[in-house]
Coordinates of C-alpha atoms and ligand atoms in Angstrom, one line a residue:
M1 CA -81.3 -8.0 -29.2
A2 CA -83.3 -7.9 -32.6
I3 CA -85.4 -10.9 -33.4
E4 CA -86.1 -9.8 -36.9
P5 CA -84.0 -11.4 -39.7
P6 CA -82.3 -8.7 -41.8
F7 CA -84.6 -8.9 -44.8
L8 CA -83.9 -5.3 -46.0
E9 CA -80.1 -5.4 -45.6
K10 CA -79.7 -9.0 -47.1
Y11 CA -82.0 -8.2 -49.9
K12 CA -81.0 -4.6 -50.5
A13 CA -80.1 -5.1 -54.2
I14 CA -83.3 -6.7 -55.0
F15 CA -85.3 -3.9 -53.2
Q16 CA -83.2 -1.1 -54.8
S17 CA -83.4 -2.3 -58.4
S18 CA -85.7 0.2 -60.1
A19 CA -86.9 -2.6 -62.5
N20 CA -88.5 -4.0 -59.5
E21 CA -90.7 -1.2 -58.9
K22 CA -92.9 -2.6 -61.8
E23 CA -92.5 -6.2 -60.4
K24 CA -93.8 -5.0 -57.1
S25 CA -97.1 -4.3 -58.7
T26 CA -97.3 -7.8 -60.3
I27 CA -98.0 -9.5 -57.0
V28 CA -101.4 -8.4 -57.2
D29 CA -103.9 -8.0 -54.2
V30 CA -106.6 -10.7 -54.4
S31 CA -109.9 -9.4 -53.5
E32 CA -111.9 -12.6 -53.6
V33 CA -112.0 -14.3 -50.4
L34 CA -113.4 -17.8 -50.1
E35 CA -114.2 -20.2 -47.3
L36 CA -112.8 -23.7 -47.8
P37 CA -115.2 -26.6 -48.0
L38 CA -115.8 -27.5 -44.2
I39 CA -115.7 -31.2 -43.3
D40 CA -117.0 -32.1 -39.8
L41 CA -115.0 -35.3 -39.0
G42 CA -117.6 -36.0 -36.3
H43 CA -119.9 -37.2 -39.0
L44 CA -117.8 -40.2 -39.6
N45 CA -119.2 -41.5 -36.4
L46 CA -122.7 -41.1 -37.1
G47 CA -123.5 -44.3 -38.9
P48 CA -122.7 -45.8 -42.4
F49 CA -124.8 -43.2 -44.3
E50 CA -123.3 -40.1 -42.6
R51 CA -119.9 -41.6 -42.8
Q52 CA -120.0 -42.3 -46.5
K53 CA -121.5 -38.8 -47.1
C54 CA -118.6 -37.1 -45.2
I55 CA -115.8 -39.3 -47.0
E56 CA -117.5 -38.4 -50.4
K57 CA -117.4 -34.7 -49.4
M58 CA -113.7 -34.8 -48.5
A59 CA -112.9 -36.7 -51.8
R60 CA -114.7 -34.0 -53.7
A61 CA -112.9 -31.1 -52.1
A62 CA -109.6 -33.0 -52.7
T63 CA -110.5 -33.3 -56.4
E64 CA -112.3 -29.9 -57.0
W65 CA -110.1 -27.6 -54.7
G66 CA -107.1 -29.6 -53.5
F67 CA -108.0 -28.0 -50.2
F68 CA -110.5 -28.3 -47.4
Q69 CA -110.8 -27.5 -43.6
I70 CA -111.7 -29.8 -40.8
V71 CA -113.3 -29.6 -37.5
N72 CA -113.8 -32.3 -34.9
H73 CA -110.5 -33.4 -35.8
G74 CA -109.4 -35.0 -32.6
I75 CA -106.5 -32.7 -31.9
P76 CA -107.3 -30.8 -28.7
E77 CA -107.5 -27.1 -28.8
E78 CA -105.4 -26.9 -25.8
L79 CA -102.5 -28.6 -27.5
L80 CA -102.7 -26.3 -30.5
T81 CA -102.7 -23.3 -28.2
R82 CA -99.6 -24.7 -26.5
L83 CA -97.9 -25.4 -29.9
K84 CA -98.5 -21.9 -31.0
Q85 CA -97.3 -20.5 -27.5
E86 CA -94.0 -22.4 -27.9
Q87 CA -93.8 -21.4 -31.5
I88 CA -94.1 -17.6 -30.5
K89 CA -91.4 -18.3 -27.9
V90 CA -88.9 -19.9 -30.2
F91 CA -89.2 -17.2 -33.0
Q92 CA -89.0 -14.3 -30.3
Q93 CA -85.3 -15.4 -29.6
P94 CA -82.6 -13.1 -30.9
F95 CA -82.0 -13.5 -34.7
D96 CA -78.3 -14.2 -34.0
K97 CA -79.3 -17.2 -31.7
K98 CA -81.7 -18.6 -34.3
S99 CA -79.3 -18.5 -37.2
E100 CA -76.6 -19.8 -35.4
G101 CA -76.3 -23.1 -37.1
N102 CA -77.1 -25.6 -34.4
F103 CA -80.0 -23.8 -32.9
L104 CA -81.8 -26.0 -30.7
N105 CA -79.4 -28.8 -31.6
L106 CA -81.1 -29.2 -34.8
S107 CA -79.5 -29.4 -38.3
A108 CA -78.2 -26.1 -39.7
Q109 CA -81.0 -26.0 -42.5
S110 CA -83.9 -26.2 -39.8
Y111 CA -84.1 -22.5 -39.2
R112 CA -84.6 -20.7 -42.5
W113 CA -85.8 -17.3 -43.5
G114 CA -86.1 -15.4 -46.8
N115 CA -84.8 -17.3 -49.7
P116 CA -80.9 -17.5 -50.2
L117 CA -81.4 -18.0 -53.9
A118 CA -83.9 -15.0 -54.5
T119 CA -83.0 -13.0 -57.5
S120 CA -86.2 -10.9 -57.5
L121 CA -89.1 -10.1 -55.5
S122 CA -91.2 -12.7 -57.2
N123 CA -89.0 -15.5 -55.5
L124 CA -88.4 -14.0 -52.1
S125 CA -90.4 -15.0 -49.2
W126 CA -90.9 -12.5 -46.4
S127 CA -91.0 -15.1 -43.5
E128 CA -88.9 -17.3 -41.3
A129 CA -89.5 -20.9 -40.5
L130 CA -88.3 -23.8 -38.2
H131 CA -88.5 -26.9 -40.4
I132 CA -88.1 -30.0 -38.3
T133 CA -87.6 -33.3 -39.9
L134 CA -89.5 -35.4 -37.1
K135 CA -86.7 -38.1 -36.9
D136 CA -84.4 -35.2 -35.9
I137 CA -86.4 -34.3 -32.9
S138 CA -84.5 -36.6 -30.6
K139 CA -81.6 -34.4 -31.0
M140 CA -83.3 -31.8 -29.1
D141 CA -82.8 -31.2 -25.3
E142 CA -85.0 -33.7 -23.7
Y143 CA -86.3 -31.2 -21.2
N144 CA -87.2 -28.5 -23.8
K145 CA -90.9 -27.8 -23.6
L146 CA -91.0 -27.0 -27.3
R147 CA -89.6 -30.7 -28.1
S148 CA -92.3 -32.3 -25.8
T149 CA -95.2 -30.2 -27.4
I150 CA -93.9 -31.0 -30.9
E151 CA -93.8 -34.6 -29.9
E152 CA -97.2 -34.7 -28.5
Y153 CA -98.5 -32.7 -31.6
A154 CA -96.8 -34.8 -34.2
E155 CA -98.1 -38.0 -32.8
K156 CA -101.6 -36.7 -33.0
A157 CA -101.2 -35.2 -36.3
N158 CA -99.7 -38.5 -37.6
V159 CA -102.9 -40.2 -36.7
L160 CA -105.1 -37.6 -38.1
A161 CA -103.1 -37.5 -41.3
Q162 CA -103.1 -41.4 -41.7
R163 CA -106.9 -41.2 -41.1
L164 CA -107.5 -38.6 -43.6
A165 CA -105.2 -40.3 -46.3
E166 CA -107.0 -43.6 -45.6
H167 CA -110.5 -42.1 -46.0
L168 CA -109.4 -40.4 -49.3
A169 CA -107.9 -43.7 -50.6
E170 CA -111.4 -45.5 -50.2
S171 CA -112.8 -44.5 -53.4
L172 CA -109.5 -45.0 -55.4
G173 CA -108.9 -48.8 -54.7
I174 CA -105.6 -48.2 -52.8
K175 CA -104.8 -50.7 -50.3
V176 CA -105.9 -49.7 -46.7
S177 CA -102.4 -50.5 -45.2
Y178 CA -100.7 -48.3 -47.9
F179 CA -100.0 -45.3 -45.7
G180 CA -99.5 -47.4 -42.5
D181 CA -96.8 -49.4 -44.3
N182 CA -95.0 -46.5 -45.9
C183 CA -95.3 -43.6 -43.4
S184 CA -94.2 -43.3 -39.8
P185 CA -94.3 -40.4 -37.4
S186 CA -90.6 -39.9 -38.0
S187 CA -90.9 -39.8 -41.8
S188 CA -92.9 -36.5 -41.7
S189 CA -91.9 -33.1 -40.8
L190 CA -93.3 -30.1 -39.0
R191 CA -92.8 -26.7 -40.3
M192 CA -93.4 -23.7 -38.1
N193 CA -93.8 -20.4 -40.0
R194 CA -93.7 -16.9 -38.8
Y195 CA -94.5 -14.1 -41.1
P196 CA -93.2 -10.9 -39.6
P197 CA -95.0 -7.6 -40.5
C198 CA -93.6 -6.5 -43.8
P199 CA -93.2 -2.6 -43.9
Y200 CA -91.7 -2.7 -47.4
S201 CA -94.8 -3.3 -49.4
S202 CA -98.4 -4.5 -48.8
T203 CA -98.0 -7.0 -51.6
M204 CA -94.9 -9.1 -50.8
F205 CA -94.9 -12.9 -50.6
G206 CA -94.7 -14.4 -47.1
I207 CA -94.2 -17.6 -48.9
I208 CA -93.7 -17.7 -52.7
P209 CA -96.2 -19.9 -54.9
H210 CA -95.5 -23.6 -54.3
T211 CA -97.0 -27.1 -54.0
D212 CA -96.2 -29.2 -50.9
T213 CA -93.9 -32.4 -51.4
D214 CA -95.9 -34.9 -49.4
F215 CA -99.2 -36.8 -49.5
L216 CA -101.1 -34.2 -47.6
T217 CA -100.5 -31.1 -45.2
I218 CA -102.3 -30.2 -42.1
V219 CA -102.1 -26.6 -41.3
S220 CA -103.1 -24.8 -38.2
Q221 CA -103.2 -20.9 -38.6
D222 CA -104.2 -17.9 -36.6
H223 CA -106.9 -15.2 -37.4
V224 CA -104.7 -13.1 -39.6
G225 CA -105.0 -14.6 -43.0
G226 CA -102.9 -14.3 -46.1
L227 CA -103.0 -17.8 -47.4
Q228 CA -104.0 -17.8 -51.0
L229 CA -104.6 -20.6 -53.5
E230 CA -105.0 -21.1 -57.3
R231 CA -108.6 -21.9 -58.3
N232 CA -109.7 -22.1 -61.8
G233 CA -106.7 -20.2 -63.1
R234 CA -107.0 -17.4 -60.4
W235 CA -105.6 -16.7 -57.1
V236 CA -108.1 -16.5 -54.2
S237 CA -107.8 -15.8 -50.7
V238 CA -108.7 -18.3 -48.0
K239 CA -110.9 -17.0 -45.3
P240 CA -109.0 -17.8 -42.0
N241 CA -110.8 -20.0 -39.6
P242 CA -108.6 -20.6 -36.4
K243 CA -111.2 -23.1 -35.1
A244 CA -110.4 -25.4 -38.1
L245 CA -107.4 -26.9 -39.4
V246 CA -106.7 -26.6 -43.2
V247 CA -105.8 -29.7 -45.1
N248 CA -104.3 -29.7 -48.6
I249 CA -103.3 -32.4 -51.0
G250 CA -99.6 -32.8 -51.7
D251 CA -97.7 -33.8 -55.1
F252 CA -97.4 -37.5 -53.8
Y253 CA -101.1 -38.0 -53.5
Q254 CA -101.6 -36.3 -56.8
A255 CA -99.2 -38.8 -58.4
L256 CA -100.7 -41.9 -56.3
S257 CA -104.2 -40.9 -57.3
N258 CA -103.2 -40.5 -61.0
G259 CA -104.3 -36.8 -60.9
V260 CA -107.6 -37.4 -59.4
Y261 CA -106.7 -35.4 -56.1
K262 CA -104.9 -32.0 -57.0
S263 CA -101.7 -30.7 -55.4
I264 CA -102.7 -27.0 -55.7
R265 CA -100.3 -24.3 -56.0
H266 CA -100.7 -21.9 -52.9
R267 CA -98.9 -18.8 -51.4
V268 CA -99.0 -16.6 -48.5
I269 CA -99.1 -12.7 -48.8
A270 CA -97.3 -10.9 -46.0
N271 CA -99.1 -8.4 -44.0
Q272 CA -97.7 -4.9 -43.6
E273 CA -98.7 -4.6 -39.8
I274 CA -99.5 -7.7 -38.2
E275 CA -97.3 -10.8 -37.7
R276 CA -98.8 -14.3 -38.5
Y277 CA -98.1 -17.8 -37.5
S278 CA -99.0 -21.1 -39.0
A279 CA -97.8 -24.7 -38.6
A280 CA -97.7 -27.1 -41.3
Y281 CA -97.5 -30.8 -40.8
F282 CA -96.2 -32.6 -43.9
Y283 CA -97.3 -36.2 -44.1
C284 CA -94.5 -37.9 -45.8
P285 CA -93.4 -41.6 -46.7
T286 CA -89.9 -42.8 -45.8
Y287 CA -87.2 -41.9 -48.6
E288 CA -87.3 -45.3 -50.1
T289 CA -90.8 -45.4 -50.6
V290 CA -91.8 -45.7 -54.4
I291 CA -94.8 -43.6 -55.3
E292 CA -96.8 -45.2 -58.3
S293 CA -100.1 -44.2 -59.7
C294 CA -103.0 -46.3 -58.5
S295 CA -104.6 -46.6 -62.0
K296 CA -103.6 -47.0 -65.6
P297 CA -102.7 -45.4 -67.8
S298 CA -100.3 -43.7 -65.5
L299 CA -99.8 -39.8 -65.8
Y300 CA -96.5 -40.0 -64.1
R301 CA -93.6 -42.5 -64.0
K302 CA -93.1 -44.0 -60.7
F303 CA -90.5 -42.5 -58.5
S304 CA -89.1 -42.8 -55.0
F305 CA -89.3 -39.7 -52.4
K306 CA -85.6 -39.7 -52.4
E307 CA -85.5 -39.4 -56.1
Y308 CA -88.1 -36.6 -56.0
R309 CA -86.3 -34.8 -53.4
Q310 CA -83.1 -35.0 -55.3
Q311 CA -84.7 -33.6 -58.4
I312 CA -86.1 -30.7 -56.3
Q313 CA -82.8 -29.8 -55.0
K314 CA -81.3 -29.8 -58.4
D315 CA -84.0 -27.6 -59.8
V316 CA -84.1 -25.1 -56.8
K317 CA -80.4 -24.6 -57.1
A318 CA -80.6 -24.0 -61.0
T319 CA -83.9 -21.9 -61.0
G320 CA -84.6 -20.8 -57.4
D321 CA -87.8 -22.7 -57.5
K322 CA -88.7 -26.4 -57.6
V323 CA -90.4 -27.7 -60.7
G324 CA -92.2 -30.7 -59.0
L325 CA -94.4 -33.2 -60.4
S326 CA -94.3 -32.0 -64.1
R327 CA -90.7 -33.4 -64.1
F328 CA -92.3 -37.0 -64.0
L329 CA -95.1 -36.8 -66.5
L330 CA -95.1 -39.6 -68.8
Ligands
AKG401 O1 -98.7 -20.3 -43.7 C1 -99.7 -21.0 -44.3 O2 -100.9 -20.9 -44.3 C2 -99.2 -22.0 -45.4 C3 -97.9 -22.5 -45.1 C4 -97.3 -23.5 -46.2 O3 -97.9 -23.4 -47.4 C5 -96.2 -24.2 -46.1 O4 -95.6 -24.2 -45.1 O5 -95.8 -25.0 -47.1
FE2_402 FE1 -97.3 -25.2 -48.5

């Protein structure tokens, strides 16, 4: 049975429309490949001077890039390999099973593919994903190896995300307990992405340009590459480093830091021949948490995660895309 989602059938009208021939070339190939600033978290344990230097480097990357990569992060390589293996196994299941509604006993929206609201190539994502809100994990079959691997990973990713968020907060005067008070392992989510080869075009989005709705995201990716980010008004490709984890600032940290840390638009370009896997851990607060700038005058009015999510849902319905933080500008 076929594992691939029926992209070409479902989005036939979009692919056939001749106007899109022009549009096809608007998703330009980006030739500039950059390495993200590399932060060795091992330096946090080399004494106060090295620790300070490491934290400053992280804060600078969050300010100037909104992105960095980390090594010596405390998540065992063996666990990352196991997560990838389980991820491959789950996506290799027949499409009919994955799209059945209660796949793995998770909610109907957990398995996603393409973009149900796509109207043109520019808002169509050539990928499938399993987006798991971690409070739902207990619904999965207890003896499922995917579940136990995700549980193990989520626990470690939560510790790492909190550590990173707290280090980044040091220079901003945010209370040390802020993240521990407002985020818990079950308020975050894990999105496992699979980007199937895209025979249609060499310049198709795997994920359309977006910012992340969270404080920060930890991404583990393989060697294939395709992640791009906006830097100084241009799109640049990120050189993949399977030995490191990618960290990016999300909308909530941009709001909390009053615009000091940047939630940068990023996207993934599909590959014509090779499939790609990534897993994104979104470090989020509980829905009731109110996010307010840490300094004055505030760029953004305060909002709760719940309110932010509702606004996104409204905007996605109306425009096919989230508007995001600019909705909350003062
Ligand atoms: O696949 C990647 O490298 C990035 C994924 C991503 O941006 C997301 O899931 O929000
Ligand atoms: Fe993202």
